[in-house]
Amino acid sequence: MNTQNRLYRSSTSLIATALALATLGAAPALAGGVTAGTLIENTAVASYEEAGIARNVNSNTVTVRVDELLDVTLTSLDPGPVTARPGDAVLTFELTNQGNGPEAFRLLANTAVGGNDFDVTLRAIAIDSNGNGTYDEGVDEILNAPETTAVLAPDAALTVFVLVTVPDGVTDAQTSNVDLSAEAVTGSGTPGTAFAGAGVDGGDAIVGNTGALATARGALVNAIASVALVKSVVLRDPFGGTSAVPGTIATFTIEARVSGTGTVANLVVRDAIPAGTTYAPGTLTLDAAPLTDAADGDAGTGSDADGIAVTIGSVTAGTSRAVTFEVTLDQ
């Protein structure tokens, strides 16, 4: 093998090895690979003997600047359809810069999705400024049109809130979908599309596998829960019958029936003691469980002057709770 062939093969092998090492170890592992703008430099070295004298020779240095890869993912963070009633509601998403360079993303919400039972009105798109994952009015940043994120570092994630208003007139269990799209500001398109000079440090920006465009869907379900109170009475007179005479004990039952979907909150049942009767202390119950009359740790209070009050709290639609108490017809 002549000297020129030995030099060529040695140089080629060294370049290939250096490039592989640079790809694996020159930068932290990112979703998009080596960080955009990274310079991968390599100089080959060959050794040989000439007339019995050992000599070395260096190749020219080859420099490769890593181009910017444009990639993005977008997912809904809501575990299922958001339960909503007419009025304001919030959908939550996560946007991740899957590229290898810093990039901002333009956001667009579509509220008129085909197949919706009703369409919501878009109020705004907001960014989770304090990172708590919950929309905080007056704290989280509202994006102005065109709604665009700040520049995100590679692998950085951002929580995005889509603020909507559910219209009046929707009926129970109707649903509505909202699509949120995120597009790289530098550009999007078919994977492999190049934007010359638009990348980091004047390098090219190349569209990755996601097309630099992602869409995620959030959903709302209109939940209308209503409460019906059904009150009944059972009489027990002093003679073992059911007549309403002085001394008769009247047992009242108030059943709170919750229908529709969703949950009602802060449910409290109250009733006044009827004129001509006296409250029977110690007879107040909730679902047959005794309650004390005093304002203490349990859910109930009862007295002649103030009547009865039972704080039930949250009740899921499709269930009912029963309050009972007794009075005696005055003699």
CSV table of C-alpha atoms in Angstrom, one decimal:
chain,number,residue,atom,x,y,z
A,1,MET,CA,0.0,0.0,0.0
A,2,ASN,CA,1.5,3.4,-1.0
A,3,THR,CA,1.8,6.3,1.4
A,4,GLN,CA,-1.1,8.3,-0.1
A,5,ASN,CA,-3.5,5.4,0.4
A,6,ARG,CA,-2.4,4.9,4.0
A,7,LEU,CA,-2.9,8.6,4.7
A,8,TYR,CA,-6.4,8.6,3.1
A,9,ARG,CA,-7.6,5.5,5.0
A,10,SER,CA,-6.2,6.8,8.3
A,11,SER,CA,-7.7,10.2,7.9
A,12,THR,CA,-11.1,8.8,7.0
A,13,SER,CA,-11.2,6.4,10.0
A,14,LEU,CA,-10.2,9.2,12.4
A,15,ILE,CA,-12.8,11.6,11.0
A,16,ALA,CA,-15.6,9.0,11.3
A,17,THR,CA,-14.5,8.1,14.9
A,18,ALA,CA,-14.4,11.8,15.9
A,19,LEU,CA,-17.8,12.5,14.4
A,20,ALA,CA,-19.4,9.6,16.2
A,21,LEU,CA,-17.9,10.7,19.6
A,22,ALA,CA,-19.0,14.2,19.0
A,23,THR,CA,-22.5,13.1,18.3
A,24,LEU,CA,-22.7,10.9,21.4
A,25,GLY,CA,-20.8,13.1,23.9
A,26,ALA,CA,-20.4,16.7,22.8
A,27,ALA,CA,-23.7,17.9,24.3
A,28,PRO,CA,-26.4,16.7,26.7
A,29,ALA,CA,-29.0,14.3,25.4
A,30,LEU,CA,-31.9,16.3,24.1
A,31,ALA,CA,-35.1,15.5,22.3
A,32,GLY,CA,-33.6,16.9,19.1
A,33,GLY,CA,-30.1,15.5,19.6
A,34,VAL,CA,-27.0,17.7,19.6
A,35,THR,CA,-27.8,21.3,20.4
A,36,ALA,CA,-28.2,23.6,17.4
A,37,GLY,CA,-25.2,25.7,16.7
A,38,THR,CA,-22.7,23.1,18.1
A,39,LEU,CA,-19.5,23.0,16.1
A,40,ILE,CA,-18.2,19.5,15.4
A,41,GLU,CA,-14.5,19.9,14.5
A,42,ASN,CA,-12.1,17.2,13.5
A,43,THR,CA,-8.4,17.1,12.4
A,44,ALA,CA,-7.0,13.7,11.3
A,45,VAL,CA,-3.4,12.7,12.1
A,46,ALA,CA,-1.3,10.2,10.2
A,47,SER,CA,2.1,8.7,11.1
A,48,TYR,CA,4.5,7.1,8.6
A,49,GLU,CA,8.2,6.5,8.1
A,50,GLU,CA,10.3,8.1,5.4
A,51,ALA,CA,13.8,6.8,4.9
A,52,GLY,CA,13.7,5.3,8.3
A,53,ILE,CA,12.5,8.5,10.0
A,54,ALA,CA,9.2,8.6,11.8
A,55,ARG,CA,7.0,11.5,10.7
A,56,ASN,CA,3.5,12.8,11.4
A,57,VAL,CA,1.2,14.8,9.3
A,58,ASN,CA,-2.1,16.6,10.1
A,59,SER,CA,-5.1,16.9,7.8
A,60,ASN,CA,-7.0,20.2,7.4
A,61,THR,CA,-9.7,20.7,10.1
A,62,VAL,CA,-13.2,19.9,9.1
A,63,THR,CA,-15.9,21.9,10.9
A,64,VAL,CA,-19.6,20.9,10.9
A,65,ARG,CA,-22.2,23.3,12.5
A,66,VAL,CA,-25.3,21.5,13.7
A,67,ASP,CA,-28.5,22.9,12.2
A,68,GLU,CA,-31.6,23.7,14.2
A,69,LEU,CA,-34.3,21.0,14.2
A,70,LEU,CA,-37.8,22.2,14.5
A,71,ASP,CA,-40.1,19.9,16.5
A,72,VAL,CA,-43.0,20.3,19.0
A,73,THR,CA,-45.4,18.2,20.9
A,74,LEU,CA,-48.7,19.3,22.5
A,75,THR,CA,-50.9,17.3,24.9
A,76,SER,CA,-54.0,17.9,26.9
A,77,LEU,CA,-53.4,17.7,30.7
A,78,ASP,CA,-57.1,17.3,31.6
A,79,PRO,CA,-57.9,13.7,32.7
A,80,GLY,CA,-61.1,13.8,30.7
A,81,PRO,CA,-63.8,16.2,29.6
A,82,VAL,CA,-63.9,19.3,31.8
A,83,THR,CA,-67.2,19.5,33.7
A,84,ALA,CA,-68.7,22.9,33.0
A,85,ARG,CA,-71.9,24.9,33.2
A,86,PRO,CA,-72.8,28.1,31.4
A,87,GLY,CA,-70.0,30.6,32.2
A,88,ASP,CA,-66.3,30.5,32.2
A,89,ALA,CA,-64.2,27.3,31.9
A,90,VAL,CA,-60.5,26.4,31.5
A,91,LEU,CA,-58.8,23.8,29.4
A,92,THR,CA,-55.2,22.9,30.2
A,93,PHE,CA,-52.4,21.7,27.8
A,94,GLU,CA,-48.7,21.1,27.8
A,95,LEU,CA,-46.4,22.3,25.0
A,96,THR,CA,-42.9,20.9,24.7
A,97,ASN,CA,-40.1,22.1,22.5
A,98,GLN,CA,-38.8,18.8,21.0
A,99,GLY,CA,-36.3,20.5,18.8
A,100,ASN,CA,-32.6,21.0,19.5
A,101,GLY,CA,-32.6,24.8,19.5
A,102,PRO,CA,-34.4,27.7,21.2
A,103,GLU,CA,-37.8,28.3,19.6
A,104,ALA,CA,-41.0,30.2,20.2
A,105,PHE,CA,-44.4,28.8,19.2
A,106,ARG,CA,-47.5,30.4,17.8
A,107,LEU,CA,-50.8,29.2,19.4
A,108,LEU,CA,-54.2,29.0,17.8
A,109,ALA,CA,-57.4,27.7,19.4
A,110,ASN,CA,-60.3,26.4,17.3
A,111,THR,CA,-63.6,26.3,19.2
A,112,ALA,CA,-65.8,25.4,16.2
A,113,VAL,CA,-64.9,21.7,15.9
A,114,GLY,CA,-67.1,19.5,13.8
A,115,GLY,CA,-69.5,17.4,15.8
A,116,ASN,CA,-69.8,19.7,18.8
A,117,ASP,CA,-73.1,19.9,20.5
A,118,PHE,CA,-72.3,23.5,21.3
A,119,ASP,CA,-69.4,25.9,20.6
A,120,VAL,CA,-67.7,27.8,23.3
A,121,THR,CA,-66.4,31.4,23.0
A,122,LEU,CA,-62.7,31.8,23.2
A,123,ARG,CA,-61.7,34.4,25.9
A,124,ALA,CA,-58.0,34.1,25.8
A,125,ILE,CA,-54.9,31.9,25.8
A,126,ALA,CA,-52.7,32.1,28.9
A,127,ILE,CA,-49.4,30.8,30.1
A,128,ASP,CA,-48.9,29.3,33.6
A,129,SER,CA,-46.6,32.0,35.0
A,130,ASN,CA,-46.2,30.6,38.5
A,131,GLY,CA,-45.9,27.0,37.4
A,132,ASN,CA,-48.6,25.6,39.7
A,133,GLY,CA,-50.6,24.0,36.9
A,134,THR,CA,-53.8,25.9,37.8
A,135,TYR,CA,-55.1,29.0,36.1
A,136,ASP,CA,-54.8,32.0,38.4
A,137,GLU,CA,-56.7,35.1,37.3
A,138,GLY,CA,-54.5,38.1,37.4
A,139,VAL,CA,-51.4,36.1,37.9
A,140,ASP,CA,-50.9,34.0,34.8
A,141,GLU,CA,-49.9,35.8,31.6
A,142,ILE,CA,-52.5,36.4,29.0
A,143,LEU,CA,-51.0,36.3,25.5
A,144,ASN,CA,-51.8,39.1,23.1
A,145,ALA,CA,-52.6,38.3,19.4
A,146,PRO,CA,-50.9,36.7,17.6
A,147,GLU,CA,-50.7,34.4,20.7
A,148,THR,CA,-47.0,33.4,20.8
A,149,THR,CA,-45.0,31.9,23.6
A,150,ALA,CA,-41.6,33.1,24.8
A,151,VAL,CA,-38.6,31.4,23.3
A,152,LEU,CA,-38.3,27.9,24.9
A,153,ALA,CA,-35.0,26.1,25.4
A,154,PRO,CA,-34.7,22.6,23.9
A,155,ASP,CA,-36.8,20.1,25.9
A,156,ALA,CA,-38.5,22.9,27.9
A,157,ALA,CA,-42.2,22.4,28.6
A,158,LEU,CA,-44.9,25.0,29.1
A,159,THR,CA,-48.4,24.8,30.6
A,160,VAL,CA,-50.9,26.6,28.4
A,161,PHE,CA,-54.5,27.5,29.4
A,162,VAL,CA,-57.3,28.0,27.0
A,163,LEU,CA,-60.0,30.2,28.6
A,164,VAL,CA,-63.5,29.8,27.2
A,165,THR,CA,-67.1,30.7,28.0
A,166,VAL,CA,-69.9,28.1,27.8
A,167,PRO,CA,-73.0,29.7,26.3
A,168,ASP,CA,-76.4,29.8,28.0
A,169,GLY,CA,-79.0,27.4,26.8
A,170,VAL,CA,-76.9,24.3,26.6
A,171,THR,CA,-78.5,21.1,28.0
A,172,ASP,CA,-77.3,18.5,30.3
A,173,ALA,CA,-74.5,16.2,29.1
A,174,GLN,CA,-73.9,18.1,25.8
A,175,THR,CA,-70.2,18.2,24.8
A,176,SER,CA,-67.9,20.5,23.1
A,177,ASN,CA,-64.3,20.0,21.8
A,178,VAL,CA,-61.6,22.7,21.5
A,179,ASP,CA,-58.5,22.1,19.4
A,180,LEU,CA,-55.2,23.9,20.3
A,181,SER,CA,-52.4,24.1,17.7
A,182,ALA,CA,-48.8,25.1,18.3
A,183,GLU,CA,-46.5,26.0,15.3
A,184,ALA,CA,-42.8,26.8,15.4
A,185,VAL,CA,-42.4,30.6,14.7
A,186,THR,CA,-39.4,29.8,12.4
A,187,GLY,CA,-41.6,27.7,10.2
A,188,SER,CA,-43.3,24.3,9.7
A,189,GLY,CA,-44.0,21.9,6.9
A,190,THR,CA,-43.0,18.5,5.5
A,191,PRO,CA,-40.2,16.9,7.6
A,192,GLY,CA,-36.9,17.8,6.0
A,193,THR,CA,-38.0,21.2,4.8
A,194,ALA,CA,-35.1,23.7,5.3
A,195,PHE,CA,-35.2,27.3,6.2
A,196,ALA,CA,-31.9,28.7,5.0
A,197,GLY,CA,-30.1,30.8,7.6
A,198,ALA,CA,-33.0,30.8,10.0
A,199,GLY,CA,-31.4,28.6,12.6
A,200,VAL,CA,-29.1,29.2,15.5
A,201,ASP,CA,-26.0,31.4,14.7
A,202,GLY,CA,-27.2,31.7,11.1
A,203,GLY,CA,-27.3,28.0,10.4
A,204,ASP,CA,-30.3,26.4,8.7
A,205,ALA,CA,-33.5,25.4,10.5
A,206,ILE,CA,-34.8,21.9,9.5
A,207,VAL,CA,-38.3,20.7,10.0
A,208,GLY,CA,-38.4,17.6,12.2
A,209,ASN,CA,-40.7,14.6,12.3
A,210,THR,CA,-43.6,16.5,13.9
A,211,GLY,CA,-43.6,19.0,11.0
A,212,ALA,CA,-43.0,21.6,13.7
A,213,LEU,CA,-46.8,21.7,14.1
A,214,ALA,CA,-48.8,19.9,16.8
A,215,THR,CA,-52.5,19.9,17.7
A,216,ALA,CA,-54.2,18.6,20.9
A,217,ARG,CA,-57.9,18.4,21.8
A,218,GLY,CA,-59.6,19.4,25.0
A,219,ALA,CA,-63.2,18.6,25.8
A,220,LEU,CA,-66.0,20.0,27.9
A,221,VAL,CA,-69.2,18.4,29.1
A,222,ASN,CA,-72.1,20.5,30.3
A,223,ALA,CA,-73.1,19.2,33.6
A,224,ILE,CA,-76.4,20.4,35.1
A,225,ALA,CA,-77.1,19.0,38.5
A,226,SER,CA,-80.4,20.0,40.2
A,227,VAL,CA,-81.8,19.3,43.7
A,228,ALA,CA,-85.4,18.4,44.4
A,229,LEU,CA,-86.7,18.3,48.0
A,230,VAL,CA,-89.4,15.8,48.8
A,231,LYS,CA,-91.0,16.2,52.3
A,232,SER,CA,-93.2,13.7,54.0
A,233,VAL,CA,-94.7,13.1,57.4
A,234,VAL,CA,-95.7,10.1,59.5
A,235,LEU,CA,-98.1,10.6,62.5
A,236,ARG,CA,-98.2,8.5,65.7
A,237,ASP,CA,-101.0,9.6,68.1
A,238,PRO,CA,-101.2,8.8,71.8
A,239,PHE,CA,-103.6,6.0,71.1
A,240,GLY,CA,-101.5,4.0,68.7
A,241,GLY,CA,-103.2,5.5,65.6
A,242,THR,CA,-102.3,8.1,63.0
A,243,SER,CA,-104.6,10.9,64.0
A,244,ALA,CA,-103.4,14.5,64.4
A,245,VAL,CA,-104.4,15.3,67.9
A,246,PRO,CA,-102.6,17.1,70.8
A,247,GLY,CA,-99.7,14.9,71.9
A,248,THR,CA,-99.3,13.3,68.4
A,249,ILE,CA,-95.7,12.8,67.3
A,250,ALA,CA,-95.0,13.9,63.8
A,251,THR,CA,-91.9,12.5,62.1
A,252,PHE,CA,-90.8,14.6,59.1
A,253,THR,CA,-88.6,13.2,56.4
A,254,ILE,CA,-86.9,15.6,53.9
A,255,GLU,CA,-85.3,13.8,51.0
A,256,ALA,CA,-82.8,15.8,48.9
A,257,ARG,CA,-82.7,14.2,45.4
A,258,VAL,CA,-79.8,15.3,43.1
A,259,SER,CA,-80.4,14.7,39.4
A,260,GLY,CA,-78.6,15.5,36.2
A,261,THR,CA,-74.8,15.1,36.0
A,262,GLY,CA,-71.9,16.4,38.0
A,263,THR,CA,-72.0,17.4,41.6
A,264,VAL,CA,-73.8,20.0,43.7
A,265,ALA,CA,-71.7,21.7,46.4
A,266,ASN,CA,-72.5,23.2,49.8
A,267,LEU,CA,-75.9,21.6,50.1
A,268,VAL,CA,-77.7,22.6,53.3
A,269,VAL,CA,-81.3,21.5,54.2
A,270,ARG,CA,-83.2,23.8,56.6
A,271,ASP,CA,-86.7,23.6,58.0
A,272,ALA,CA,-88.7,25.7,60.5
A,273,ILE,CA,-90.6,24.0,63.4
A,274,PRO,CA,-94.3,24.3,62.5
A,275,ALA,CA,-96.5,26.6,64.6
A,276,GLY,CA,-98.5,24.6,67.2
A,277,THR,CA,-95.7,22.0,67.6
A,278,THR,CA,-92.6,21.6,69.7
A,279,TYR,CA,-89.3,20.2,68.5
A,280,ALA,CA,-88.4,16.8,70.0
A,281,PRO,CA,-84.8,17.2,71.1
A,282,GLY,CA,-82.3,14.4,69.9
A,283,THR,CA,-84.5,13.3,67.0
A,284,LEU,CA,-82.5,14.9,64.2
A,285,THR,CA,-80.8,12.4,61.7
A,286,LEU,CA,-79.0,12.3,58.4
A,287,ASP,CA,-79.5,9.1,56.5
A,288,ALA,CA,-80.6,7.5,59.8
A,289,ALA,CA,-77.4,8.6,61.5
A,290,PRO,CA,-78.1,10.6,64.7
A,291,LEU,CA,-77.0,14.2,64.8
A,292,THR,CA,-76.7,16.4,67.9
A,293,ASP,CA,-78.8,19.5,68.3
A,294,ALA,CA,-75.9,21.8,69.3
A,295,ALA,CA,-73.7,23.6,66.9
A,296,ASP,CA,-70.7,21.3,67.3
A,297,GLY,CA,-68.6,19.0,65.1
A,298,ASP,CA,-71.4,17.2,63.3
A,299,ALA,CA,-73.6,18.4,60.4
A,300,GLY,CA,-76.8,19.3,62.2
A,301,THR,CA,-78.4,21.8,64.6
A,302,GLY,CA,-82.0,21.7,66.0
A,303,SER,CA,-84.1,23.9,68.3
A,304,ASP,CA,-87.6,25.3,68.6
A,305,ALA,CA,-86.5,28.8,67.9
A,306,ASP,CA,-84.2,28.2,64.9
A,307,GLY,CA,-85.6,25.0,63.4
A,308,ILE,CA,-83.3,22.4,62.0
A,309,ALA,CA,-80.3,22.8,59.7
A,310,VAL,CA,-78.2,20.0,58.2
A,311,THR,CA,-75.1,20.8,56.2
A,312,ILE,CA,-74.7,17.9,53.7
A,313,GLY,CA,-71.9,19.4,51.5
A,314,SER,CA,-71.2,17.9,48.1
A,315,VAL,CA,-73.6,15.4,46.6
A,316,THR,CA,-73.1,13.6,43.3
A,317,ALA,CA,-75.9,13.6,40.8
A,318,GLY,CA,-78.0,10.4,40.9
A,319,THR,CA,-77.9,10.2,44.7
A,320,SER,CA,-80.1,11.4,47.5
A,321,ARG,CA,-79.8,12.2,51.2
A,322,ALA,CA,-82.5,12.0,53.8
A,323,VAL,CA,-83.0,14.3,56.9
A,324,THR,CA,-85.5,13.4,59.6
A,325,PHE,CA,-86.7,15.0,62.8
A,326,GLU,CA,-89.7,14.8,65.1
A,327,VAL,CA,-92.1,17.4,66.6
A,328,THR,CA,-95.0,17.0,69.1
A,329,LEU,CA,-98.4,18.6,68.5
A,330,ASP,CA,-98.9,21.0,71.4
A,331,GLN,CA,-101.5,20.0,74.1
